[in-house]
Coordinates of C-alpha atoms and ligand atoms in Angstrom, one line a residue:
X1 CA 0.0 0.0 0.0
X2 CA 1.5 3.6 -1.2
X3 CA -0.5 5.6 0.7
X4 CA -1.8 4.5 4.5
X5 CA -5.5 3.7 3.9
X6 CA -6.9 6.0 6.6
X7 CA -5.5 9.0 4.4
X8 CA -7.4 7.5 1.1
X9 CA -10.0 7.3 2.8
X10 CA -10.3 10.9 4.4
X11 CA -9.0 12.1 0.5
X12 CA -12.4 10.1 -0.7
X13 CA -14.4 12.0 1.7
X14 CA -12.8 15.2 -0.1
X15 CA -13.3 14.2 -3.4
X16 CA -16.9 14.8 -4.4
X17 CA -17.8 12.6 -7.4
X18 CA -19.9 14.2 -10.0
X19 CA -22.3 12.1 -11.9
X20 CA -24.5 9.9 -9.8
X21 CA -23.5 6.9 -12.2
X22 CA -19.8 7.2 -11.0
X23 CA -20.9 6.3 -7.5
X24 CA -22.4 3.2 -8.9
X25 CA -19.3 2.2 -10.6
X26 CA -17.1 2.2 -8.1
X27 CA -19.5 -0.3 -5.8
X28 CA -19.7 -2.8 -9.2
X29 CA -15.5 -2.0 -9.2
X30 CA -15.4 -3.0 -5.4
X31 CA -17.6 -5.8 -5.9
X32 CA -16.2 -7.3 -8.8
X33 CA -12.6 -6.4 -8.1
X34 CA -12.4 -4.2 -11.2
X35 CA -9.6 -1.9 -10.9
X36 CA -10.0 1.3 -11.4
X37 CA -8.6 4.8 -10.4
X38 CA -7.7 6.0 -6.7
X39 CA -10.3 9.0 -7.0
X40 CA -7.9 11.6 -5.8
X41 CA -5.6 10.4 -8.5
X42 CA -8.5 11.3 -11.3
X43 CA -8.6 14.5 -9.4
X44 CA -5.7 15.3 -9.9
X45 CA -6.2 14.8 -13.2
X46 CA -9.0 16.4 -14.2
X47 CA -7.6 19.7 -12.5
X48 CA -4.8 19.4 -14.9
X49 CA -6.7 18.8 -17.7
X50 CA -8.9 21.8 -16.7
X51 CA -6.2 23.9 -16.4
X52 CA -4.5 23.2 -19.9
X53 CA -6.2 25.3 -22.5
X54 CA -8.4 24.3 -25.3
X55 CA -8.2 20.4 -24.3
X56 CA -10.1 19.1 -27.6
X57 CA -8.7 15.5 -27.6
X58 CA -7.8 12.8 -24.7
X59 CA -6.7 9.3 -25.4
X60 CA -7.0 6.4 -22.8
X61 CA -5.4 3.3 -22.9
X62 CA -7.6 1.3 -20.8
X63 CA -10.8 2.1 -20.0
X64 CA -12.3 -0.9 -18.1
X65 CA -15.6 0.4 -16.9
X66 CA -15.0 3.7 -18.1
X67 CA -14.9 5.1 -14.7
X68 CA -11.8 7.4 -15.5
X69 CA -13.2 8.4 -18.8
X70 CA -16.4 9.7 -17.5
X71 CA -14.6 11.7 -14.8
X72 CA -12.3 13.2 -17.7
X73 CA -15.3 14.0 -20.5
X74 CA -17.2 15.5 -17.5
X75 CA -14.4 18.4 -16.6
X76 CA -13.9 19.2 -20.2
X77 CA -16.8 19.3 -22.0
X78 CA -15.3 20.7 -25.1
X79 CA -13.1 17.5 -25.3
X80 CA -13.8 14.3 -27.3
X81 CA -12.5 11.0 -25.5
X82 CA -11.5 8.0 -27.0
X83 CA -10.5 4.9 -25.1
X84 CA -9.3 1.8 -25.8
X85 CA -10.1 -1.5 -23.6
X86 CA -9.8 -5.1 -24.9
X87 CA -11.8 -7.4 -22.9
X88 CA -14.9 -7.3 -24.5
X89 CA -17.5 -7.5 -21.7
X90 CA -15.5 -4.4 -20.1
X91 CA -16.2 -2.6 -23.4
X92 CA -20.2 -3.5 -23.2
X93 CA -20.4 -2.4 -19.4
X94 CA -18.4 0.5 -20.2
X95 CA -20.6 1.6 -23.1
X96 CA -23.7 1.2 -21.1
X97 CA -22.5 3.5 -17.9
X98 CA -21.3 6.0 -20.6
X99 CA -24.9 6.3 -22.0
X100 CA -26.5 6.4 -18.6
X101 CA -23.9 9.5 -17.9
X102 CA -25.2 11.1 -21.4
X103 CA -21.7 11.2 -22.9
X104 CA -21.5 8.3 -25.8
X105 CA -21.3 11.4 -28.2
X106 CA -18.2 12.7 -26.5
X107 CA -16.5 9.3 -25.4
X108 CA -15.9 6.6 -28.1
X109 CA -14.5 3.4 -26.4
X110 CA -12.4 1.5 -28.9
X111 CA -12.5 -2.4 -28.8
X112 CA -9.1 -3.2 -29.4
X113 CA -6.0 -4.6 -28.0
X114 CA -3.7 -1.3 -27.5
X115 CA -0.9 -3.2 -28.8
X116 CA -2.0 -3.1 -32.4
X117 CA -3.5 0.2 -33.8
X118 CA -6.7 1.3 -33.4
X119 CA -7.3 2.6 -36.8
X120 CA -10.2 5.4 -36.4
X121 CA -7.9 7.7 -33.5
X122 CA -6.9 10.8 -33.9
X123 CA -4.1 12.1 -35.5
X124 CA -3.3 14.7 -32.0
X125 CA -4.1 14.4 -28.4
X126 CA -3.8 16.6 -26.1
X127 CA -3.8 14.5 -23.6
X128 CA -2.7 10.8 -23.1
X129 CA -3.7 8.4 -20.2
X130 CA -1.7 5.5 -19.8
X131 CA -3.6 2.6 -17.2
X132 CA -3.7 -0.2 -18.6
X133 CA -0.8 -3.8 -18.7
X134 CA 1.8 -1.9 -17.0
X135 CA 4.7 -4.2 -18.3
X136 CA 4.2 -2.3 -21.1
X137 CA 3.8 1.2 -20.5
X138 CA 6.9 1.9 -22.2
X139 CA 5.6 0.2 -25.6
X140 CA 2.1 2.4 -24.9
X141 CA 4.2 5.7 -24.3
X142 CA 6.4 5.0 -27.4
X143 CA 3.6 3.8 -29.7
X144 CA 1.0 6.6 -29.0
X145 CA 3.3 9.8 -27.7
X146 CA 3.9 10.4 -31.2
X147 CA 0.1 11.8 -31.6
X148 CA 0.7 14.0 -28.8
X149 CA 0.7 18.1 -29.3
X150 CA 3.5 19.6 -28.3
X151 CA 3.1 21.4 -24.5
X152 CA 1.3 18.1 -24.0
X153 CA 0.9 15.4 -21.2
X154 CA 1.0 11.5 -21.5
X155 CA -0.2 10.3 -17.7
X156 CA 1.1 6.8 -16.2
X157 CA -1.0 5.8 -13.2
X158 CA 0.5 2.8 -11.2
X159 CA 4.2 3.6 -11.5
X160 CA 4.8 3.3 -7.9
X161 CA 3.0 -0.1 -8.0
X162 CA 2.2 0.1 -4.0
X163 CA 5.9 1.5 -3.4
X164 CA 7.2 -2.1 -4.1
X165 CA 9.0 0.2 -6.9
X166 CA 11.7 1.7 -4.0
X167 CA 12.8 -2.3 -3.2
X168 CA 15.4 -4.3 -5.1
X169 CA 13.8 -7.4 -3.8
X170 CA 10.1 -7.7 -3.6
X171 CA 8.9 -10.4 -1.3
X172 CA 6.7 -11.5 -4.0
X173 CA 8.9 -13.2 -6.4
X174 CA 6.4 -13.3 -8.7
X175 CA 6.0 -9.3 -9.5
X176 CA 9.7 -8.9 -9.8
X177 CA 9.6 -9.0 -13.1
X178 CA 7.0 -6.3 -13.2
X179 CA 8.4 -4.5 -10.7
X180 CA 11.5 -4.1 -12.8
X181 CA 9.9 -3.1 -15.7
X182 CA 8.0 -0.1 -13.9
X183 CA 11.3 1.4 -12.3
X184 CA 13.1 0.9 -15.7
X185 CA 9.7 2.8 -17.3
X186 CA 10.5 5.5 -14.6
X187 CA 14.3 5.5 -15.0
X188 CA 13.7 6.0 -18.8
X189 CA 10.6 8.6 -18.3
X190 CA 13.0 10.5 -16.0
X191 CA 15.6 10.9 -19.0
X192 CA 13.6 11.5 -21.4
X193 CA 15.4 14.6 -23.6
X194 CA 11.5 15.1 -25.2
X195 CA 9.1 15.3 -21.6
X196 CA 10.0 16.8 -18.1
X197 CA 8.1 14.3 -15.9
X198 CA 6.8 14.8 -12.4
X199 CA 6.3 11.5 -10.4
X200 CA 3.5 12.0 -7.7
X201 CA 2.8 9.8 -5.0
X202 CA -0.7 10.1 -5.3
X203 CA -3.0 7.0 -5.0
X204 CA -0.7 4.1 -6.7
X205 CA 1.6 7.1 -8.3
X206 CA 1.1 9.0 -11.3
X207 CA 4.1 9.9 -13.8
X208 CA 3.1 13.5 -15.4
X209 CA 4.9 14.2 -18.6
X210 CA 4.9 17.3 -20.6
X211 CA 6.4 17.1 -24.2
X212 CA 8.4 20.2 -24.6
X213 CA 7.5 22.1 -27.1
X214 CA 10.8 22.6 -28.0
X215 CA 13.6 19.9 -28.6
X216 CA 16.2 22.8 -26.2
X217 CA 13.9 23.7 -24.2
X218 CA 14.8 23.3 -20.4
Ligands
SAM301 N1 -8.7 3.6 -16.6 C1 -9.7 2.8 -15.9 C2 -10.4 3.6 -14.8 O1 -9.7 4.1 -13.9 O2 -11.6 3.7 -14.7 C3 -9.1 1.6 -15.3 C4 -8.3 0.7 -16.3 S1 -7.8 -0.8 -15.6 C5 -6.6 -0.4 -14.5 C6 -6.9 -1.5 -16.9 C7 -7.7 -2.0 -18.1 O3 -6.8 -2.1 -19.2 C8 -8.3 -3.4 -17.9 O4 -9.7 -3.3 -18.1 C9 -7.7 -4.2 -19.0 O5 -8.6 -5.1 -19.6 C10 -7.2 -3.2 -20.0 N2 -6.0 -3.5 -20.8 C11 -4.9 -4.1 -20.3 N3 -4.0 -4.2 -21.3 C12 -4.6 -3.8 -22.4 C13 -4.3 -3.7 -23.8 N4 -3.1 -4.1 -24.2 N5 -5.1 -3.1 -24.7 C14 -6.3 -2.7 -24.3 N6 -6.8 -2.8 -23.0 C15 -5.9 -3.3 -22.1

């Protein structure tokens, strides 16, 4: 656990959701153990995305229920959303909430494996949100950051992975080899010559990135 749960939950208290449906979704979340965003990490989000100017276009790569995509078309209602989600009974529930919310106009959900294509995006994004396999954020960053405006942000959520990030040894064998792959994401995110990033230990951590908008620029 990143954060000590008595904190999330007096955050939660100060975090009022906005549609009723949202409510709703994170009880069928908790329920089904569908995992979806720490609500002061969305936020946190959706301040930014309120403070960048003219936000016409956000792309999410994983939408599961389309808890986090609601939360974004509902702070910027000039913006367009599409997200992309592969398990296909996630895509039907996700459609369904988004029409209850009145947004299927403003939030297309893309059934598709991110690893291939989607071929009806956009050529430019404001905005990309990166929550879905994270062995492969890095593929997901590379792959998509190149439909990204200049000034920017591409989002990671989960890059702290419950602070197991900070240990060389995990006590769970088995999500070393994950665990690896997030700090190399974050080593290689912190490098980057193209994005200044600002890793936020906020629910599971966020990783902010802002392309530069120029190449030289500090
Ligand atoms: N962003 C959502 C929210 O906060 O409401 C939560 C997304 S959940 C953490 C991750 C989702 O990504 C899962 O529903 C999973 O099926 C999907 N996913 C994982 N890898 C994917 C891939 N390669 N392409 C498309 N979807 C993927």
């Amino acid at each position: 656990m990143l954060v000590d749960p008595r904190l999330t939950q007096y955050l939660r208290q100060l975090t009022p959701l906005g549609h009723p449906v949202l409510a709703e979704m994170e009880e069928h979340a908790a329920r089904e153990g569908i995992p979806i965003i720490d609500r002061a990490s969305i936020q946190l989000i959706s301040i930014l995305l309120q403070t960048k100017a003219n936000v016409e276009r956000v792309l999410e790569i994983g939408t599961a229920i389309g808890y986090s995509a609601i939360w974004m078309a509902e702070v910027v209602p000039g913006a367009h959303i599409d997200t992309i989600e592969r398990d296909e009974q996630r895509v039907r529930q996700a459609r369904a909430y988004i029409a209850r919310a009145g947004l299927a106009e403003r939030i297309t959900v893309h059934h598709a494996d991110a690893k291939d294509n989607p071929p009806s995006l956009s050529e430019h994004y404001d905005c990309i949100f990166i929550d879905a396999a994270k062995g492969q954020y890095r593929f997901f960053f590379e792959r998509y950051g190149t439909r990204l405006k200049p000034g920017g942000l591409i989002i990671s959520d989960n890059v702290l992975f419950r602070g197991h990030v900070v240990h060389n040894q995990v006590e769970n064998k088995r999500l070393t080899p994950l665990v690896q792959k997030l700090q190399a994401y974050n080593k290689w995110l912190a490098d980057h010559p193209r994005f200044e990033t600002s890793f936020v230990p906020v629910g599971d951590g966020l990783a902010i990135s802002r392309l530069k908008t120029k190449p030289s620029e500090n």
